[in-house]
Amino acid sequence: VAPEKGLKDYYKNYFPIGVAVNPRMVQPGPDAELIKTHFNSMTPENAMKMGPIHPEENRYNWKDADAIADFAQQNNIKLRGHTLCWHNQTPRWFFTDSTGKTVSREVLLARLKRHISDVVGRYKGKIYAWDVVNEAVPDAGPDLYRKSKFYEIIGEDYIEKAFEFAHEADPAAQLFYNDYNTENPSKRDRIYQLVKKLKDKGVPINGVGLQAHWSIYEPSAQELEASILKFASLGLKLQFTEVDMSVYPKEHERRDHRDTDKSEFTPEMDEKQAAQYKMVFDLFRKHRDKITGVTFWNLSDRSSWLDNFPVPGRKDYPLLFDQNGRPKKAFDRVVQF
Ligand SMILES: Oc1ccccc1CN[C@@H]1C=C[C@@H](O)[C@H](O)[C@H]1O
């Protein structure tokens, strides 16, 4: 039987189509088959984050990351690394000495350098792109720098140092700054300013990762195109690195959830989601010259990180495949062009 035409085949003249995976998905089974049919790029959802891969100063956990890297190699699927420096899922040991005191700038820089050179070095030649720094810019306000422990202990230059450490460890890897809410005008401008500073300083950065954690209500085509044009004007490549489309309004401020707590995927949501996915992929194809990858965050509606964020236990339906791994209406709209 001729293999079913997959997303990656429809988009082979545009950009790779990726998916965030966990180690269970790359074991033999329906998920692995769905990945091989539709995707030609993968990102470990958690396995290469600082805590999961480096839980103690002198202990790495390579097992899950290696399983994903091996599956990618065996199936000729590109592999993105995520993420070398992030304020979330970072183990406490990074910031404290043996007495539990906060470490100095020098010690933290040495630990960050060791982490990055060990992790990037292990997958040198297997990972073509790294999310070097994730979410360094605060959501609101005028500042460029989130007040993370990396910022407070090292200072602003933790970002450029992370990029330099990664470049030293694998000069061929494409190095990305990755963030979310990049269509929000204030955050867009501050990310732009940060990345421009890095580029103007000669920091080895190749691209901007726009996470694209969207909803069926936003972004507008206008705001999305404005972000594409603004970041591309830096002369850097763009990737949409964590695409999903929640069926609930985005949580831009803490709200009571009585009105949206019920977990159901209605025909109206199905249609609105299909229209919104069509709109964003029409723009992705229009700007194919600026985009070097589009990656979905999680594989199917069977399991999404949005099932527990921002509202624990509220099932979401954010992807192109339903809970049985079958293409939804949104899939049809994305491949009809
Ligand atoms: O959309 C957000 C809103 C607030 C905080 C973080 C995010 C997105 N943060 C992403 C989501 C899931 C994680 O698995 C990814 O590593 C992270 O990059």
Short mmCIF file of C-alpha atoms and ligand atoms in Angstrom, two decimals:
data_model
loop_
_atom_site.label_atom_id
_atom_site.label_comp_id
_atom_site.label_asym_id
_atom_site.label_seq_id
_atom_site.Cartn_x
_atom_site.Cartn_y
_atom_site.Cartn_z
CA VAL A 1 0.00 0.00 0.00
CA ALA A 2 1.47 3.37 -0.97
CA PRO A 3 2.47 5.22 2.18
CA GLU A 4 -0.12 7.84 3.15
CA LYS A 5 1.05 11.32 2.07
CA GLY A 6 2.19 13.06 5.25
CA LEU A 7 2.47 16.68 6.39
CA LYS A 8 6.19 16.60 5.60
CA ASP A 9 5.46 15.55 1.99
CA TYR A 10 2.97 18.38 1.43
CA TYR A 11 5.58 20.81 2.81
CA LYS A 12 8.73 19.33 1.32
CA ASN A 13 9.27 22.44 -0.85
CA TYR A 14 8.63 24.80 2.10
CA PHE A 15 10.25 23.80 5.40
CA PRO A 16 10.68 20.75 7.68
CA ILE A 17 7.64 19.85 9.81
CA GLY A 18 8.58 18.89 13.36
CA VAL A 19 7.00 17.44 16.50
CA ALA A 20 7.93 17.50 20.20
CA VAL A 21 8.32 13.94 21.45
CA ASN A 22 8.75 11.99 24.67
CA PRO A 23 10.80 8.74 24.81
CA ARG A 24 7.66 6.52 24.88
CA MET A 25 6.60 7.79 21.46
CA VAL A 26 9.78 6.54 19.78
CA GLN A 27 9.22 2.96 20.94
CA PRO A 28 7.55 0.73 18.30
CA GLY A 29 3.84 1.54 18.04
CA PRO A 30 1.20 3.85 16.53
CA ASP A 31 2.86 7.07 17.75
CA ALA A 32 6.17 6.13 16.12
CA GLU A 33 4.30 5.33 12.88
CA LEU A 34 2.46 8.67 12.98
CA ILE A 35 5.78 10.48 13.53
CA LYS A 36 7.44 8.68 10.58
CA THR A 37 4.48 9.39 8.27
CA HIS A 38 4.05 13.09 8.98
CA PHE A 39 7.27 14.59 10.40
CA ASN A 40 10.87 15.09 9.30
CA SER A 41 12.04 16.92 12.42
CA MET A 42 11.76 16.25 16.15
CA THR A 43 12.37 18.11 19.41
CA PRO A 44 12.61 16.31 22.78
CA GLU A 45 9.77 17.86 24.80
CA ASN A 46 11.56 17.38 28.15
CA ALA A 47 14.47 14.92 27.80
CA MET A 48 17.16 17.51 27.05
CA LYS A 49 16.03 20.21 29.49
CA MET A 50 18.56 21.06 32.22
CA GLY A 51 16.87 19.17 35.07
CA PRO A 52 15.89 15.97 33.22
CA ILE A 53 19.31 15.53 31.55
CA HIS A 54 21.58 16.84 34.36
CA PRO A 55 19.85 16.18 37.69
CA GLU A 56 23.01 16.39 39.82
CA GLU A 57 26.30 18.20 39.23
CA ASN A 58 28.17 14.95 38.56
CA ARG A 59 25.34 12.87 37.09
CA TYR A 60 23.76 13.02 33.63
CA ASN A 61 20.68 11.10 32.52
CA TRP A 62 21.34 10.38 28.83
CA LYS A 63 18.91 7.48 28.39
CA ASP A 64 15.78 9.28 27.17
CA ALA A 65 17.65 11.85 25.10
CA ASP A 66 19.71 9.09 23.45
CA ALA A 67 16.56 7.08 22.62
CA ILE A 68 15.10 10.10 20.82
CA ALA A 69 18.39 10.90 19.06
CA ASP A 70 18.76 7.27 17.93
CA PHE A 71 15.19 7.21 16.53
CA ALA A 72 15.90 10.43 14.63
CA GLN A 73 19.13 9.04 13.17
CA GLN A 74 17.56 5.67 12.23
CA ASN A 75 14.63 7.36 10.48
CA ASN A 76 16.53 10.23 8.85
CA ILE A 77 14.57 12.78 10.90
CA LYS A 78 16.20 16.13 11.76
CA LEU A 79 16.70 16.80 15.47
CA ARG A 80 16.42 20.11 17.39
CA GLY A 81 17.85 20.42 20.90
CA HIS A 82 15.74 22.05 23.66
CA THR A 83 16.97 23.84 25.80
CA LEU A 84 20.43 24.72 27.13
CA CYS A 85 19.56 27.62 29.44
CA TRP A 86 16.07 28.23 30.88
CA HIS A 87 14.73 29.46 34.22
CA ASN A 88 12.21 26.59 34.37
CA GLN A 89 12.94 22.88 34.97
CA THR A 90 16.46 23.91 36.12
CA PRO A 91 17.81 21.88 39.04
CA ARG A 92 18.48 23.79 42.27
CA TRP A 93 22.05 22.44 42.45
CA PHE A 94 23.05 24.75 39.59
CA PHE A 95 22.72 27.80 41.84
CA THR A 96 23.84 26.59 45.25
CA ASP A 97 27.18 25.44 46.71
CA SER A 98 27.67 22.43 49.01
CA THR A 99 26.60 24.52 52.02
CA GLY A 100 23.40 25.61 50.25
CA LYS A 101 24.65 29.17 49.73
CA THR A 102 24.08 30.89 46.37
CA VAL A 103 27.12 30.45 44.12
CA SER A 104 29.17 33.28 42.59
CA ARG A 105 29.02 34.51 39.00
CA GLU A 106 32.24 32.64 38.22
CA VAL A 107 30.98 29.34 39.60
CA LEU A 108 27.64 29.56 37.79
CA LEU A 109 29.33 30.49 34.50
CA ALA A 110 31.67 27.50 34.88
CA ARG A 111 28.71 25.18 35.58
CA LEU A 112 26.76 26.56 32.61
CA LYS A 113 29.80 26.15 30.35
CA ARG A 114 30.31 22.56 31.56
CA HIS A 115 26.61 21.72 31.04
CA ILE A 116 26.47 23.18 27.55
CA SER A 117 29.76 21.69 26.34
CA ASP A 118 28.85 18.23 27.70
CA VAL A 119 25.32 18.19 26.26
CA VAL A 120 26.05 19.88 22.92
CA GLY A 121 29.26 17.85 22.59
CA ARG A 122 27.41 14.54 23.04
CA TYR A 123 25.00 15.27 20.18
CA LYS A 124 27.46 17.09 17.93
CA GLY A 125 26.61 16.23 14.32
CA LYS A 126 23.24 14.74 15.39
CA ILE A 127 21.43 17.93 16.48
CA TYR A 128 21.33 20.59 13.77
CA ALA A 129 19.72 23.37 15.83
CA TRP A 130 19.65 24.29 19.52
CA ASP A 131 17.28 26.45 21.54
CA VAL A 132 20.25 27.88 23.42
CA VAL A 133 18.33 30.32 25.66
CA ASN A 134 14.58 29.99 26.31
CA GLU A 135 12.27 32.81 27.52
CA ALA A 136 14.83 35.34 28.78
CA VAL A 137 12.51 38.33 28.15
CA PRO A 138 9.78 39.13 30.72
CA ASP A 139 6.13 39.05 29.67
CA ALA A 140 5.26 42.62 30.60
CA GLY A 141 6.94 45.89 31.55
CA PRO A 142 9.90 47.70 29.96
CA ASP A 143 12.73 45.29 30.81
CA LEU A 144 14.62 43.12 28.34
CA TYR A 145 15.81 40.67 31.00
CA ARG A 146 13.63 38.33 33.08
CA LYS A 147 14.87 38.41 36.69
CA SER A 148 15.92 34.75 36.65
CA LYS A 149 18.69 33.29 38.82
CA PHE A 150 20.95 33.28 35.74
CA TYR A 151 20.34 37.01 35.38
CA GLU A 152 20.70 37.80 39.07
CA ILE A 153 23.89 35.80 39.65
CA ILE A 154 25.74 36.25 36.33
CA GLY A 155 24.19 39.42 34.89
CA GLU A 156 22.97 40.30 31.38
CA ASP A 157 25.84 38.52 29.69
CA TYR A 158 24.67 35.02 30.68
CA ILE A 159 22.82 35.01 27.38
CA GLU A 160 25.79 35.73 25.13
CA LYS A 161 27.95 33.38 27.17
CA ALA A 162 25.46 30.55 26.62
CA PHE A 163 25.57 31.15 22.88
CA GLU A 164 29.38 31.26 22.87
CA PHE A 165 29.64 28.04 24.89
CA ALA A 166 27.24 26.30 22.48
CA HIS A 167 29.11 27.57 19.42
CA GLU A 168 32.43 26.36 20.83
CA ALA A 169 30.94 22.91 21.45
CA ASP A 170 29.45 22.54 17.94
CA PRO A 171 30.37 25.28 15.44
CA ALA A 172 28.04 23.74 12.83
CA ALA A 173 24.88 23.87 14.95
CA GLN A 174 22.25 26.56 14.23
CA LEU A 175 21.80 28.51 17.48
CA PHE A 176 18.36 29.94 18.38
CA TYR A 177 16.91 32.31 20.93
CA ASN A 178 13.43 30.89 21.73
CA ASP A 179 10.41 32.65 23.29
CA TYR A 180 6.58 32.81 23.44
CA ASN A 181 3.93 35.56 23.01
CA THR A 182 6.14 36.93 20.23
CA GLU A 183 3.02 38.45 18.55
CA ASN A 184 2.40 40.70 21.57
CA PRO A 185 3.69 44.10 20.35
CA SER A 186 5.52 44.99 23.60
CA LYS A 187 7.17 41.58 23.99
CA ARG A 188 7.94 41.43 20.24
CA ASP A 189 9.80 44.76 20.44
CA ARG A 190 11.79 43.79 23.55
CA ILE A 191 12.78 40.41 22.09
CA TYR A 192 13.78 42.25 18.92
CA GLN A 193 15.95 44.68 20.91
CA LEU A 194 17.63 41.84 22.84
CA VAL A 195 18.35 39.75 19.73
CA LYS A 196 19.57 42.83 17.81
CA LYS A 197 22.00 43.60 20.67
CA LEU A 198 23.33 40.05 20.52
CA LYS A 199 23.70 40.10 16.74
CA ASP A 200 25.30 43.57 16.68
CA LYS A 201 27.79 42.34 19.31
CA GLY A 202 28.82 39.44 17.07
CA VAL A 203 27.30 36.79 19.34
CA PRO A 204 26.96 33.49 17.38
CA ILE A 205 23.16 33.47 17.01
CA ASN A 206 21.56 32.15 13.81
CA GLY A 207 17.84 32.26 14.45
CA VAL A 208 14.82 33.22 16.49
CA GLY A 209 12.44 30.53 17.69
CA LEU A 210 8.84 31.76 17.92
CA GLN A 211 7.09 29.24 20.14
CA ALA A 212 3.62 29.85 18.67
CA HIS A 213 1.57 28.70 21.65
CA TRP A 214 -1.59 30.21 20.19
CA SER A 215 -5.35 29.84 20.53
CA ILE A 216 -8.30 29.76 18.12
CA TYR A 217 -8.78 33.45 19.04
CA GLU A 218 -5.24 34.78 18.49
CA PRO A 219 -2.93 35.92 16.97
CA SER A 220 -4.48 37.97 14.18
CA ALA A 221 -2.97 37.58 10.72
CA GLN A 222 -1.75 41.16 11.00
CA GLU A 223 0.12 40.63 14.27
CA LEU A 224 1.60 37.33 13.05
CA GLU A 225 2.84 38.85 9.80
CA ALA A 226 4.25 41.85 11.72
CA SER A 227 6.30 39.45 13.89
CA ILE A 228 7.54 37.47 10.90
CA LEU A 229 8.68 40.66 9.12
CA LYS A 230 10.18 42.24 12.25
CA PHE A 231 12.31 39.28 13.30
CA ALA A 232 13.30 38.42 9.73
CA SER A 233 14.55 42.01 9.32
CA LEU A 234 17.35 41.06 11.73
CA GLY A 235 18.78 38.85 8.97
CA LEU A 236 18.19 35.77 11.13
CA LYS A 237 16.27 32.63 10.22
CA LEU A 238 12.89 32.05 11.88
CA GLN A 239 11.38 28.85 13.16
CA PHE A 240 7.97 28.29 14.70
CA THR A 241 9.18 25.94 17.41
CA GLU A 242 6.21 24.91 19.60
CA VAL A 243 3.02 25.28 17.56
CA ASP A 244 -0.28 24.44 19.22
CA MET A 245 -3.67 26.14 19.15
CA SER A 246 -5.68 26.02 22.36
CA VAL A 247 -9.47 25.95 21.98
CA TYR A 248 -9.74 28.26 25.01
CA PRO A 249 -8.94 31.99 25.21
CA LYS A 250 -5.23 32.54 26.06
CA GLU A 251 -4.64 33.22 29.75
CA HIS A 252 -3.06 36.66 29.67
CA GLU A 253 -4.08 37.27 33.21
CA ARG A 254 -5.28 34.97 35.94
CA ARG A 255 -9.03 34.63 35.52
CA ASP A 256 -11.70 32.50 37.10
CA HIS A 257 -12.37 29.58 34.80
CA ARG A 258 -16.01 28.84 35.45
CA ASP A 259 -16.88 29.90 31.92
CA THR A 260 -14.17 27.88 30.19
CA ASP A 261 -13.53 25.02 32.57
CA LYS A 262 -15.62 22.44 30.77
CA SER A 263 -13.42 20.21 28.62
CA GLU A 264 -15.20 19.62 25.32
CA PHE A 265 -14.28 20.01 21.64
CA THR A 266 -17.37 21.43 19.98
CA PRO A 267 -18.05 21.64 16.20
CA GLU A 268 -17.69 25.42 16.50
CA MET A 269 -14.20 25.00 18.02
CA ASP A 270 -13.35 22.48 15.27
CA GLU A 271 -14.29 24.93 12.53
CA LYS A 272 -12.64 27.95 14.18
CA GLN A 273 -9.46 25.98 14.80
CA ALA A 274 -9.37 24.81 11.17
CA ALA A 275 -9.76 28.39 9.94
CA GLN A 276 -7.06 29.67 12.30
CA TYR A 277 -4.62 26.89 11.35
CA LYS A 278 -5.29 27.66 7.68
CA MET A 279 -4.53 31.33 8.26
CA VAL A 280 -1.22 30.72 10.02
CA PHE A 281 0.00 28.13 7.50
CA ASP A 282 -0.99 30.38 4.58
CA LEU A 283 1.33 33.00 6.15
CA PHE A 284 4.06 30.42 6.84
CA ARG A 285 4.04 29.41 3.16
CA LYS A 286 3.95 33.05 2.01
CA HIS A 287 7.11 33.69 4.07
CA ARG A 288 8.82 30.35 3.35
CA ASP A 289 12.04 32.24 2.47
CA LYS A 290 12.33 33.42 6.12
CA ILE A 291 11.25 30.18 7.85
CA THR A 292 13.46 27.10 8.27
CA GLY A 293 11.15 24.94 10.38
CA VAL A 294 7.67 24.54 11.88
CA THR A 295 7.40 22.23 14.89
CA PHE A 296 4.22 21.17 16.71
CA TRP A 297 4.35 20.90 20.48
CA ASN A 298 3.11 17.39 21.12
CA LEU A 299 1.83 14.86 18.60
CA SER A 300 -1.96 14.55 18.95
CA ASP A 301 -4.87 15.65 21.13
CA ARG A 302 -4.38 12.45 23.14
CA SER A 303 -1.85 14.36 25.22
CA SER A 304 -0.87 18.02 25.31
CA TRP A 305 1.02 20.07 27.89
CA LEU A 306 -2.02 22.37 27.73
CA ASP A 307 -4.12 19.64 29.42
CA ASN A 308 -2.47 20.87 32.62
CA PHE A 309 -1.46 24.48 31.85
CA PRO A 310 -2.68 27.05 32.66
CA VAL A 311 -5.68 25.15 34.11
CA PRO A 312 -4.80 21.79 35.68
CA GLY A 313 -7.04 19.02 34.37
CA ARG A 314 -8.79 21.07 31.66
CA LYS A 315 -8.41 18.89 28.53
CA ASP A 316 -7.34 20.87 25.47
CA TYR A 317 -7.54 19.89 21.75
CA PRO A 318 -4.71 22.00 20.23
CA LEU A 319 -3.19 19.84 17.46
CA LEU A 320 -3.86 18.50 13.94
CA PHE A 321 -4.49 14.89 15.04
CA ASP A 322 -7.35 13.84 17.33
CA GLN A 323 -7.15 11.62 20.42
CA ASN A 324 -7.03 8.54 18.15
CA GLY A 325 -4.23 9.99 16.01
CA ARG A 326 -6.58 10.70 13.09
CA PRO A 327 -6.32 13.94 11.03
CA LYS A 328 -8.79 16.66 12.12
CA LYS A 329 -10.49 19.26 9.94
CA ALA A 330 -7.53 21.55 10.70
CA PHE A 331 -5.18 19.00 9.08
CA ASP A 332 -7.22 19.11 5.86
CA ARG A 333 -7.06 22.93 5.77
CA VAL A 334 -3.29 22.91 6.35
CA VAL A 335 -2.59 20.56 3.44
CA GLN A 336 -5.04 22.04 0.89
CA PHE A 337 -3.09 24.65 -1.04
O1 LIG B 1 3.24 29.54 26.74
C1 LIG B 1 3.83 29.76 27.94
C2 LIG B 1 3.23 30.59 28.90
C3 LIG B 1 3.85 30.77 30.11
C4 LIG B 1 5.05 30.14 30.38
C5 LIG B 1 5.64 29.32 29.43
C6 LIG B 1 5.04 29.14 28.20
C7 LIG B 1 5.61 28.25 27.14
N1 LIG B 1 6.79 27.51 27.54
C8 LIG B 1 7.03 26.33 26.71
C9 LIG B 1 5.94 25.36 26.95
C10 LIG B 1 6.12 24.09 27.29
C11 LIG B 1 7.47 23.59 27.62
O2 LIG B 1 7.55 22.18 27.44
C12 LIG B 1 8.49 24.27 26.73
O3 LIG B 1 9.79 23.81 27.04
C13 LIG B 1 8.45 25.78 26.94
O4 LIG B 1 9.34 26.38 26.02
#
